[in-house]
Amino acid sequence: MNFKNESYICYLSFSFMRNYVILLFLVLFQFSFSQDYPVVQSVPVTTEIHKTKIVDNYSWMENNNNPDLQSWVGAQNFLTNTFLEGIKKNYPLERKIKEYDALSTNSLPNKKGKYFYSVYRRDKDKPGVLYYRKELRDVPVEIFNPFKIYKSETSFITNYYPSANAKYIAIEMSLNGSDKREIRFTDMSSLNPTADVIKDIKFSRAVWKKDKGIYYKKNSNKNTTAKDSTYQIYYHELGKAQDEDKLIYDSKDANGFVSFFQQENQMIIVEKNENLTSYKAINLLSDDHVITDLLINDSTDFQFHFYKNDTLFYSSKDYDWGEVRYRNLTTNSEPKVLIPQIYNHLLVGTLFLEHYIVCAYRTLGKNYISVYDYDGKFIRKFDAPYGCDFSIKFYNPETEDLFVSFYSYVVSFQNFKLNIRTGDINPYYNEYIIPKPTIFPLDYFETKIITYKSRDNKDVPITIVHKKGMVMDGNNPTLLSAYGGYGKVDGPYFNSGLLWFLEKGGVYAYAEIRGGGEKGLKWHTEGKGLKKNNTFNDFIDAAEFLIRQKYTSPNKLAITGGSNGGLVVGVAMTQRPELFKLAIPVVGVFDMIKFKDYTAGKYWTDEYGNIDNEEDFKNILTYSPYHNIKDNVNYPATYIITGENDDRVLPFHSYKLAAKLQNREVQKNPIYLKVQSESGHNGKVSNYQAYVDQKTDFYSVLMHFLME
């Protein structure tokens, strides 16, 4: 945060003189603390929507450049950081996170084209550096070091794209956490950066045309908070200035969302507009940019898997759990099912190899890989250990080995070779990808993947992790989390901060609530639009289940979630505050009346509804967290986290929620707002120390409130 007032910075530098600082702080900013909160302007603005009057006292916070807002954010961070520094002294958390990270194993490198690529953090205070190997056993060679280019601790690599013959590589960079990115290039023969720089990349990937140049999506927003304008695909020829780039495709008039990706030697362009979807293609081996039509205005809602030799492989919306079917687009043949759906087994991913189709499935408590040939004949199955997920990293066609990384909430990456021909399963390591023992014995923690009943009698999956042998007496500190939106399918992930919480006697639960896609397409549709309240009801029902089964009690239960999961937390704490001791919403959507007016919000109306429609508006108003805060309720202790440069879910959602919660006389439980500087929607992850600090803050707050 940049503060214009130099005196304020001076006061901060003498933070050890606490009473003196606070006195000067109050005088300087003319703050009159109520419950230690900075006073905030209340400027009522009344709007009428479908004959309903909405009074908003904090709409002025939607202007991120307002100096009063910046001062208020600075004061909130001062208050929160003072609190954090005080409580972190009670827990050796930073040291343990670093210790656990050092003992953890790494995933296999990513294979893109000819070579293997990894990002390594060489310095804890600097961004990760991109390396490559020609062979897995080779010494990694540095390709691109962001700090050498930007001299910044907050500019970091978000993706990378080697050209067709690996002559060049395009590196996508985040400069300050924003969704707007920048692309730089490295010449792989000299390992030196080229002079090319492409700016204003958003919601895009890069697709190479041979080794000559890339296609990318450009954002034309001048105001970063305005409605998104990412609807143009450009082509950049290496060696030329960006202002010479050629406009290839413009979807402005369609008022939809355009995306693209590579399949073999074709670039597939997808344009979605309301219920219509168009698919087009560009031949990447040609020297021109001719666009050919694949499917025009196809209203079929399907998941695209693969396209080759005029044949489209996909899953239809008619099959809830996912199947693989195909049709020839040239002859317009009737679709044929190649791999039928397996009821209660969700198809979560496909990999099309030369001779095999690899399908990744998940079912309750079990993830696995099934391999088929192109006639749909089943070849082989590989099971993941109970409670583990996996990532298919690459395939060696000479040995027919799939290289896969397995992991869970409590076990870091375990790397294996799975041989499709023989079925052999062998761990993989070498002198650079070394084996390590697990931090704790494999039976030290217990993972349960079960279901609970929702209020309307649905079986909702929930994963519960804790130390083996713990007594469930209702007195265990517990963290409940969920996402529940956009059909997203979440699985376990290894987190050294969570590992420390579990080792200290905590319980972690993840509820696969409706709105997500964990139980198929209908699981999503039953939790979106006019049925969005099912999402929040399922989450509240999960909390009541944990309490009823004596995993925890309201005085020991915390909830958290990010983005749409932040909305879930906001709704739960405003609807059932008596159930929770602590709420930690992260980059959440809280003002549901305003979400579609800014940045990417216009793409979310299918999930939440559109307030221009009266029925949608009335439904949204029933759960919008900001609008459902009551003056006579003492809500749980709340730690709200956002990023100052989040241009996906703008930080004003968090500002307004904090302001309204804090400025009510009945609120006795503390409300803290943490605004992370030079950070966006994905948090402060630019360098290792920032990543550790973020986790240390989170779990220190969790322990402070649940262990007191």
Short mmCIF file of N, CA, C and O in Angstrom, two decimals, residues 5-110:
data_model
loop_
_atom_site.label_atom_id
_atom_site.label_comp_id
_atom_site.label_asym_id
_atom_site.label_seq_id
_atom_site.Cartn_x
_atom_site.Cartn_y
_atom_site.Cartn_z
N ASN A 5 0.94 10.14 3.11
CA ASN A 5 1.31 10.87 4.31
C ASN A 5 2.59 10.29 4.90
O ASN A 5 2.63 9.18 5.41
N GLU A 6 3.70 11.04 4.82
CA GLU A 6 4.99 10.53 5.28
C GLU A 6 5.01 10.34 6.78
O GLU A 6 5.74 9.49 7.30
N SER A 7 4.24 11.14 7.50
CA SER A 7 4.20 11.00 8.95
C SER A 7 3.67 9.63 9.35
O SER A 7 4.14 9.02 10.31
N TYR A 8 2.70 9.15 8.59
CA TYR A 8 2.12 7.85 8.90
C TYR A 8 3.16 6.75 8.77
O TYR A 8 3.28 5.87 9.61
N ILE A 9 3.98 6.84 7.71
CA ILE A 9 5.04 5.86 7.52
C ILE A 9 6.03 5.94 8.67
O ILE A 9 6.51 4.93 9.18
N CYS A 10 6.33 7.15 9.08
CA CYS A 10 7.26 7.35 10.20
C CYS A 10 6.72 6.68 11.46
O CYS A 10 7.45 6.00 12.18
N TYR A 11 5.43 6.86 11.72
CA TYR A 11 4.84 6.25 12.90
C TYR A 11 4.94 4.72 12.84
O TYR A 11 5.23 4.07 13.84
N LEU A 12 4.72 4.17 11.66
CA LEU A 12 4.77 2.72 11.52
C LEU A 12 6.16 2.19 11.84
O LEU A 12 6.31 1.11 12.40
N SER A 13 7.18 2.94 11.48
CA SER A 13 8.54 2.48 11.70
C SER A 13 8.88 2.38 13.18
O SER A 13 9.83 1.73 13.56
N PHE A 14 8.11 3.02 14.03
CA PHE A 14 8.33 2.95 15.47
C PHE A 14 7.21 2.15 16.13
O PHE A 14 6.65 2.54 17.14
N SER A 15 6.89 0.98 15.51
CA SER A 15 5.74 0.20 15.98
C SER A 15 5.92 -0.35 17.38
O SER A 15 4.95 -0.70 18.04
N PHE A 16 7.18 -0.41 17.87
CA PHE A 16 7.37 -0.93 19.22
C PHE A 16 6.85 0.04 20.27
O PHE A 16 6.56 -0.35 21.40
N MET A 17 6.71 1.32 19.92
CA MET A 17 6.15 2.31 20.87
C MET A 17 4.64 2.33 20.67
O MET A 17 4.06 3.27 20.15
N ARG A 18 3.99 1.25 21.10
CA ARG A 18 2.61 0.99 20.67
C ARG A 18 1.64 2.08 21.11
O ARG A 18 0.86 2.60 20.31
N ASN A 19 1.66 2.44 22.37
CA ASN A 19 0.68 3.43 22.85
C ASN A 19 0.88 4.79 22.19
O ASN A 19 -0.08 5.47 21.82
N TYR A 20 2.15 5.16 22.03
CA TYR A 20 2.46 6.44 21.40
C TYR A 20 2.00 6.46 19.95
O TYR A 20 1.40 7.42 19.46
N VAL A 21 2.25 5.35 19.27
CA VAL A 21 1.85 5.25 17.86
C VAL A 21 0.34 5.38 17.72
O VAL A 21 -0.17 6.11 16.88
N ILE A 22 -0.38 4.64 18.56
CA ILE A 22 -1.85 4.65 18.45
C ILE A 22 -2.39 6.05 18.71
O ILE A 22 -3.31 6.52 18.02
N LEU A 23 -1.82 6.75 19.68
CA LEU A 23 -2.28 8.11 19.98
C LEU A 23 -2.07 9.02 18.78
O LEU A 23 -2.99 9.74 18.35
N LEU A 24 -0.86 9.00 18.21
CA LEU A 24 -0.59 9.84 17.05
C LEU A 24 -1.43 9.41 15.86
O LEU A 24 -1.90 10.23 15.06
N PHE A 25 -1.63 8.10 15.72
CA PHE A 25 -2.46 7.57 14.64
C PHE A 25 -3.87 8.14 14.71
O PHE A 25 -4.44 8.58 13.71
N LEU A 26 -4.41 8.18 15.91
CA LEU A 26 -5.77 8.70 16.07
C LEU A 26 -5.85 10.19 15.75
O LEU A 26 -6.76 10.65 15.07
N VAL A 27 -4.87 10.94 16.24
CA VAL A 27 -4.88 12.38 16.01
C VAL A 27 -4.70 12.69 14.53
O VAL A 27 -5.41 13.52 13.94
N LEU A 28 -3.73 12.00 13.91
CA LEU A 28 -3.41 12.29 12.52
C LEU A 28 -4.58 12.06 11.60
O LEU A 28 -4.87 12.85 10.71
N PHE A 29 -5.29 10.93 11.80
CA PHE A 29 -6.38 10.58 10.91
C PHE A 29 -7.75 10.96 11.44
O PHE A 29 -8.76 10.66 10.82
N GLN A 30 -7.75 11.61 12.60
CA GLN A 30 -9.02 12.04 13.19
C GLN A 30 -9.97 10.85 13.32
O GLN A 30 -11.15 10.93 13.01
N PHE A 31 -9.38 9.71 13.76
CA PHE A 31 -10.17 8.51 13.93
C PHE A 31 -10.73 8.48 15.34
O PHE A 31 -10.02 8.71 16.31
N SER A 32 -11.97 8.17 15.44
CA SER A 32 -12.62 7.90 16.71
C SER A 32 -12.97 6.42 16.70
O SER A 32 -13.92 6.01 16.06
N PHE A 33 -12.15 5.60 17.37
CA PHE A 33 -12.33 4.15 17.28
C PHE A 33 -13.56 3.70 18.05
O PHE A 33 -13.78 4.08 19.19
N SER A 34 -14.37 2.90 17.38
CA SER A 34 -15.43 2.16 18.03
C SER A 34 -15.03 0.71 17.93
O SER A 34 -14.89 0.19 16.83
N GLN A 35 -14.75 0.08 19.07
CA GLN A 35 -14.22 -1.29 19.07
C GLN A 35 -12.91 -1.34 18.28
O GLN A 35 -12.63 -2.31 17.59
N ASP A 36 -12.13 -0.30 18.35
CA ASP A 36 -10.82 -0.23 17.70
C ASP A 36 -10.89 -0.14 16.18
O ASP A 36 -9.89 -0.36 15.50
N TYR A 37 -12.04 0.16 15.60
CA TYR A 37 -12.15 0.24 14.15
C TYR A 37 -12.03 1.68 13.68
O TYR A 37 -12.60 2.60 14.29
N PRO A 38 -11.34 1.91 12.57
CA PRO A 38 -11.31 3.26 12.00
C PRO A 38 -12.71 3.70 11.57
O PRO A 38 -13.48 2.90 11.04
N VAL A 39 -13.01 4.95 11.82
CA VAL A 39 -14.30 5.49 11.37
C VAL A 39 -14.32 5.54 9.85
O VAL A 39 -13.32 5.87 9.22
N VAL A 40 -15.44 5.20 9.28
CA VAL A 40 -15.58 5.18 7.83
C VAL A 40 -16.78 6.03 7.44
O VAL A 40 -17.77 6.09 8.17
N GLN A 41 -16.68 6.66 6.30
CA GLN A 41 -17.80 7.46 5.81
C GLN A 41 -19.01 6.58 5.53
O GLN A 41 -18.88 5.50 4.97
N SER A 42 -20.18 7.06 5.91
CA SER A 42 -21.44 6.42 5.55
C SER A 42 -22.23 7.40 4.70
O SER A 42 -22.70 8.43 5.19
N VAL A 43 -22.33 7.08 3.41
CA VAL A 43 -22.98 7.98 2.46
C VAL A 43 -24.13 7.21 1.80
O VAL A 43 -23.93 6.49 0.82
N PRO A 44 -25.35 7.32 2.34
CA PRO A 44 -26.47 6.53 1.81
C PRO A 44 -26.78 6.88 0.35
O PRO A 44 -26.94 8.05 0.00
N VAL A 45 -26.84 5.85 -0.48
CA VAL A 45 -27.26 5.99 -1.87
C VAL A 45 -28.40 5.01 -2.09
O VAL A 45 -28.26 3.81 -1.85
N THR A 46 -29.55 5.52 -2.54
CA THR A 46 -30.73 4.69 -2.71
C THR A 46 -30.98 4.43 -4.19
O THR A 46 -31.00 5.35 -5.00
N THR A 47 -31.14 3.17 -4.52
CA THR A 47 -31.53 2.79 -5.88
C THR A 47 -32.79 1.93 -5.79
O THR A 47 -33.03 1.26 -4.78
N GLU A 48 -33.58 1.97 -6.86
CA GLU A 48 -34.80 1.17 -6.90
C GLU A 48 -34.69 0.15 -8.03
O GLU A 48 -34.47 0.51 -9.19
N ILE A 49 -34.81 -1.12 -7.67
CA ILE A 49 -34.71 -2.21 -8.63
C ILE A 49 -35.98 -3.04 -8.51
O ILE A 49 -36.28 -3.57 -7.44
N HIS A 50 -36.71 -3.14 -9.61
CA HIS A 50 -37.97 -3.89 -9.61
C HIS A 50 -38.86 -3.49 -8.43
O HIS A 50 -39.37 -4.35 -7.69
N LYS A 51 -38.97 -2.18 -8.23
CA LYS A 51 -39.82 -1.58 -7.19
C LYS A 51 -39.34 -1.87 -5.77
O LYS A 51 -40.08 -1.64 -4.80
N THR A 52 -38.11 -2.35 -5.65
CA THR A 52 -37.51 -2.58 -4.33
C THR A 52 -36.41 -1.55 -4.11
O THR A 52 -35.51 -1.42 -4.96
N LYS A 53 -36.48 -0.82 -3.00
CA LYS A 53 -35.48 0.19 -2.71
C LYS A 53 -34.29 -0.45 -1.99
O LYS A 53 -34.46 -1.17 -1.01
N ILE A 54 -33.10 -0.17 -2.50
CA ILE A 54 -31.85 -0.67 -1.93
C ILE A 54 -31.05 0.54 -1.45
O ILE A 54 -30.72 1.42 -2.24
N VAL A 55 -30.75 0.58 -0.16
CA VAL A 55 -29.93 1.66 0.41
C VAL A 55 -28.52 1.12 0.64
O VAL A 55 -28.34 0.11 1.32
N ASP A 56 -27.54 1.77 0.06
CA ASP A 56 -26.14 1.34 0.16
C ASP A 56 -25.33 2.48 0.76
O ASP A 56 -25.16 3.54 0.13
N ASN A 57 -24.83 2.29 1.97
CA ASN A 57 -24.05 3.33 2.65
C ASN A 57 -22.60 3.38 2.19
O ASN A 57 -21.90 4.35 2.49
N TYR A 58 -22.15 2.34 1.50
CA TYR A 58 -20.72 2.25 1.18
C TYR A 58 -20.44 2.07 -0.31
O TYR A 58 -19.39 1.54 -0.70
N SER A 59 -21.35 2.52 -1.14
CA SER A 59 -21.12 2.39 -2.58
C SER A 59 -19.92 3.21 -3.04
O SER A 59 -19.30 2.89 -4.06
N TRP A 60 -19.55 4.23 -2.27
CA TRP A 60 -18.38 5.05 -2.63
C TRP A 60 -17.09 4.22 -2.60
O TRP A 60 -16.09 4.58 -3.23
N MET A 61 -17.11 3.09 -1.92
CA MET A 61 -15.93 2.23 -1.86
C MET A 61 -15.66 1.50 -3.17
O MET A 61 -14.62 0.85 -3.31
N GLU A 62 -16.57 1.59 -4.11
CA GLU A 62 -16.37 0.96 -5.40
C GLU A 62 -15.36 1.72 -6.26
O GLU A 62 -14.92 1.22 -7.29
N ASN A 63 -15.02 2.93 -5.85
CA ASN A 63 -13.99 3.73 -6.53
C ASN A 63 -12.66 3.48 -5.84
O ASN A 63 -12.35 4.08 -4.81
N ASN A 64 -11.87 2.58 -6.40
CA ASN A 64 -10.63 2.17 -5.75
C ASN A 64 -9.60 3.28 -5.67
O ASN A 64 -8.64 3.20 -4.90
N ASN A 65 -9.78 4.35 -6.46
CA ASN A 65 -8.80 5.46 -6.46
C ASN A 65 -9.16 6.57 -5.48
O ASN A 65 -8.45 7.57 -5.41
N ASN A 66 -10.24 6.40 -4.74
CA ASN A 66 -10.66 7.41 -3.78
C ASN A 66 -9.61 7.52 -2.66
O ASN A 66 -9.34 6.53 -1.98
N PRO A 67 -9.03 8.70 -2.43
CA PRO A 67 -8.01 8.85 -1.38
C PRO A 67 -8.53 8.48 0.00
O PRO A 67 -7.78 7.92 0.82
N ASP A 68 -9.81 8.78 0.28
CA ASP A 68 -10.37 8.41 1.58
C ASP A 68 -10.41 6.90 1.74
O ASP A 68 -10.19 6.37 2.84
N LEU A 69 -10.72 6.22 0.65
CA LEU A 69 -10.74 4.76 0.70
C LEU A 69 -9.34 4.21 0.95
O LEU A 69 -9.14 3.30 1.76
N GLN A 70 -8.35 4.76 0.26
CA GLN A 70 -6.98 4.30 0.44
C GLN A 70 -6.49 4.51 1.87
O GLN A 70 -5.80 3.66 2.43
N SER A 71 -6.87 5.64 2.47
CA SER A 71 -6.51 5.88 3.86
C SER A 71 -7.19 4.88 4.78
O SER A 71 -6.58 4.36 5.72
N TRP A 72 -8.46 4.60 4.51
CA TRP A 72 -9.21 3.66 5.33
C TRP A 72 -8.61 2.26 5.21
O TRP A 72 -8.46 1.55 6.21
N VAL A 73 -8.24 1.85 3.99
CA VAL A 73 -7.61 0.54 3.79
C VAL A 73 -6.29 0.47 4.54
O VAL A 73 -5.96 -0.54 5.19
N GLY A 74 -5.51 1.54 4.48
CA GLY A 74 -4.25 1.58 5.23
C GLY A 74 -4.46 1.42 6.72
O GLY A 74 -3.72 0.71 7.40
N ALA A 75 -5.50 2.09 7.23
CA ALA A 75 -5.80 1.99 8.65
C ALA A 75 -6.26 0.58 9.03
O ALA A 75 -5.90 0.05 10.08
N GLN A 76 -7.06 -0.04 8.14
CA GLN A 76 -7.51 -1.40 8.40
C GLN A 76 -6.31 -2.36 8.43
O GLN A 76 -6.22 -3.23 9.31
N ASN A 77 -5.39 -2.21 7.50
CA ASN A 77 -4.21 -3.07 7.48
C ASN A 77 -3.34 -2.86 8.70
O ASN A 77 -2.78 -3.82 9.25
N PHE A 78 -3.23 -1.62 9.14
CA PHE A 78 -2.45 -1.34 10.35
C PHE A 78 -3.05 -2.07 11.54
O PHE A 78 -2.35 -2.72 12.33
N LEU A 79 -4.35 -1.97 11.67
CA LEU A 79 -5.06 -2.63 12.77
C LEU A 79 -4.89 -4.15 12.70
O LEU A 79 -4.56 -4.81 13.69
N THR A 80 -5.10 -4.71 11.51
CA THR A 80 -5.00 -6.17 11.32
C THR A 80 -3.58 -6.66 11.52
O THR A 80 -3.35 -7.68 12.18
N ASN A 81 -2.61 -5.95 10.95
CA ASN A 81 -1.22 -6.39 11.07
C ASN A 81 -0.72 -6.32 12.51
O ASN A 81 0.07 -7.17 12.94
N THR A 82 -1.19 -5.33 13.26
CA THR A 82 -0.84 -5.25 14.68
C THR A 82 -1.39 -6.47 15.42
O THR A 82 -0.70 -7.09 16.24
N PHE A 83 -2.64 -6.83 15.11
CA PHE A 83 -3.25 -8.02 15.69
C PHE A 83 -2.47 -9.27 15.31
O PHE A 83 -2.17 -10.13 16.16
N LEU A 84 -2.10 -9.41 14.02
CA LEU A 84 -1.40 -10.60 13.55
C LEU A 84 -0.03 -10.74 14.20
O LEU A 84 0.36 -11.84 14.61
N GLU A 85 0.69 -9.66 14.30
CA GLU A 85 2.02 -9.72 14.92
C GLU A 85 1.92 -10.15 16.37
O GLU A 85 2.80 -10.85 16.89
N GLY A 86 0.86 -9.75 17.02
CA GLY A 86 0.67 -10.13 18.41
C GLY A 86 0.40 -11.61 18.59
O GLY A 86 0.98 -12.28 19.45
N ILE A 87 -0.47 -12.17 17.75
CA ILE A 87 -0.85 -13.57 17.94
C ILE A 87 0.18 -14.54 17.39
O ILE A 87 0.31 -15.67 17.88
N LYS A 88 0.94 -14.13 16.37
CA LYS A 88 1.90 -15.05 15.76
C LYS A 88 3.03 -15.42 16.72
O LYS A 88 3.70 -16.45 16.53
N LYS A 89 3.23 -14.60 17.75
CA LYS A 89 4.26 -14.92 18.74
C LYS A 89 3.92 -16.18 19.53
O LYS A 89 4.80 -16.81 20.12
N ASN A 90 2.65 -16.56 19.51
CA ASN A 90 2.22 -17.71 20.30
C ASN A 90 2.40 -19.04 19.57
O ASN A 90 2.21 -20.10 20.17
N TYR A 91 2.71 -18.98 18.27
CA TYR A 91 2.78 -20.21 17.48
C TYR A 91 4.04 -20.21 16.62
O TYR A 91 4.31 -19.24 15.91
N PRO A 92 4.83 -21.31 16.65
CA PRO A 92 6.05 -21.39 15.83
C PRO A 92 5.71 -21.79 14.40
O PRO A 92 6.33 -22.67 13.81
N LEU A 93 4.71 -21.13 13.83
CA LEU A 93 4.11 -21.62 12.59
C LEU A 93 5.02 -21.41 11.38
O LEU A 93 5.18 -22.31 10.55
N GLU A 94 5.62 -20.24 11.26
CA GLU A 94 6.47 -19.98 10.09
C GLU A 94 7.61 -20.99 10.02
O GLU A 94 7.90 -21.55 8.95
N ARG A 95 8.22 -21.27 11.15
CA ARG A 95 9.32 -22.23 11.19
C ARG A 95 8.85 -23.62 10.79
O ARG A 95 9.53 -24.33 10.03
N LYS A 96 7.67 -24.03 11.26
CA LYS A 96 7.18 -25.37 10.95
C LYS A 96 6.78 -25.49 9.48
O LYS A 96 7.00 -26.53 8.86
N ILE A 97 6.18 -24.45 8.93
CA ILE A 97 5.82 -24.49 7.51
C ILE A 97 7.06 -24.68 6.66
O ILE A 97 7.09 -25.51 5.74
N LYS A 98 8.11 -23.93 6.96
CA LYS A 98 9.35 -24.06 6.20
C LYS A 98 9.98 -25.44 6.39
O LYS A 98 10.54 -26.02 5.46
N GLU A 99 9.89 -25.95 7.61
CA GLU A 99 10.43 -27.28 7.88
C GLU A 99 9.67 -28.34 7.10
O GLU A 99 10.27 -29.21 6.45
N TYR A 100 8.34 -28.27 7.12
CA TYR A 100 7.53 -29.23 6.39
C TYR A 100 7.74 -29.11 4.89
O TYR A 100 7.77 -30.11 4.17
N ASP A 101 7.87 -27.89 4.41
CA ASP A 101 8.12 -27.70 2.97
C ASP A 101 9.45 -28.31 2.56
O ASP A 101 9.57 -28.91 1.48
N ALA A 102 10.47 -28.15 3.42
CA ALA A 102 11.79 -28.71 3.10
C ALA A 102 11.76 -30.23 3.07
O ALA A 102 12.52 -30.86 2.32
N LEU A 103 10.87 -30.82 3.86
CA LEU A 103 10.77 -32.28 3.92
C LEU A 103 9.83 -32.84 2.87
O LEU A 103 9.73 -34.06 2.71
N SER A 104 9.13 -31.96 2.15
CA SER A 104 8.15 -32.40 1.16
C SER A 104 8.83 -32.74 -0.16
O SER A 104 9.94 -32.27 -0.45
N THR A 105 8.16 -33.54 -0.96
CA THR A 105 8.66 -33.92 -2.28
C THR A 105 8.00 -33.05 -3.35
O THR A 105 6.92 -32.49 -3.14
N ASN A 106 8.66 -32.95 -4.49
CA ASN A 106 8.16 -32.14 -5.60
C ASN A 106 7.49 -33.00 -6.66
O ASN A 106 7.82 -34.18 -6.82
N SER A 107 6.59 -32.38 -7.38
CA SER A 107 5.96 -33.05 -8.51
C SER A 107 6.96 -33.22 -9.64
O SER A 107 8.02 -32.57 -9.68
N LEU A 108 6.62 -34.10 -10.55
CA LEU A 108 7.43 -34.26 -11.76
C LEU A 108 7.40 -32.98 -12.59
O LEU A 108 6.45 -32.19 -12.49
N PRO A 109 8.39 -32.76 -13.44
CA PRO A 109 8.35 -31.61 -14.36
C PRO A 109 7.18 -31.73 -15.33
O PRO A 109 6.60 -32.81 -15.50
N ASN A 110 6.84 -30.63 -15.98
CA ASN A 110 5.84 -30.64 -17.04
C ASN A 110 6.54 -30.88 -18.38
O ASN A 110 7.56 -30.25 -18.66
#
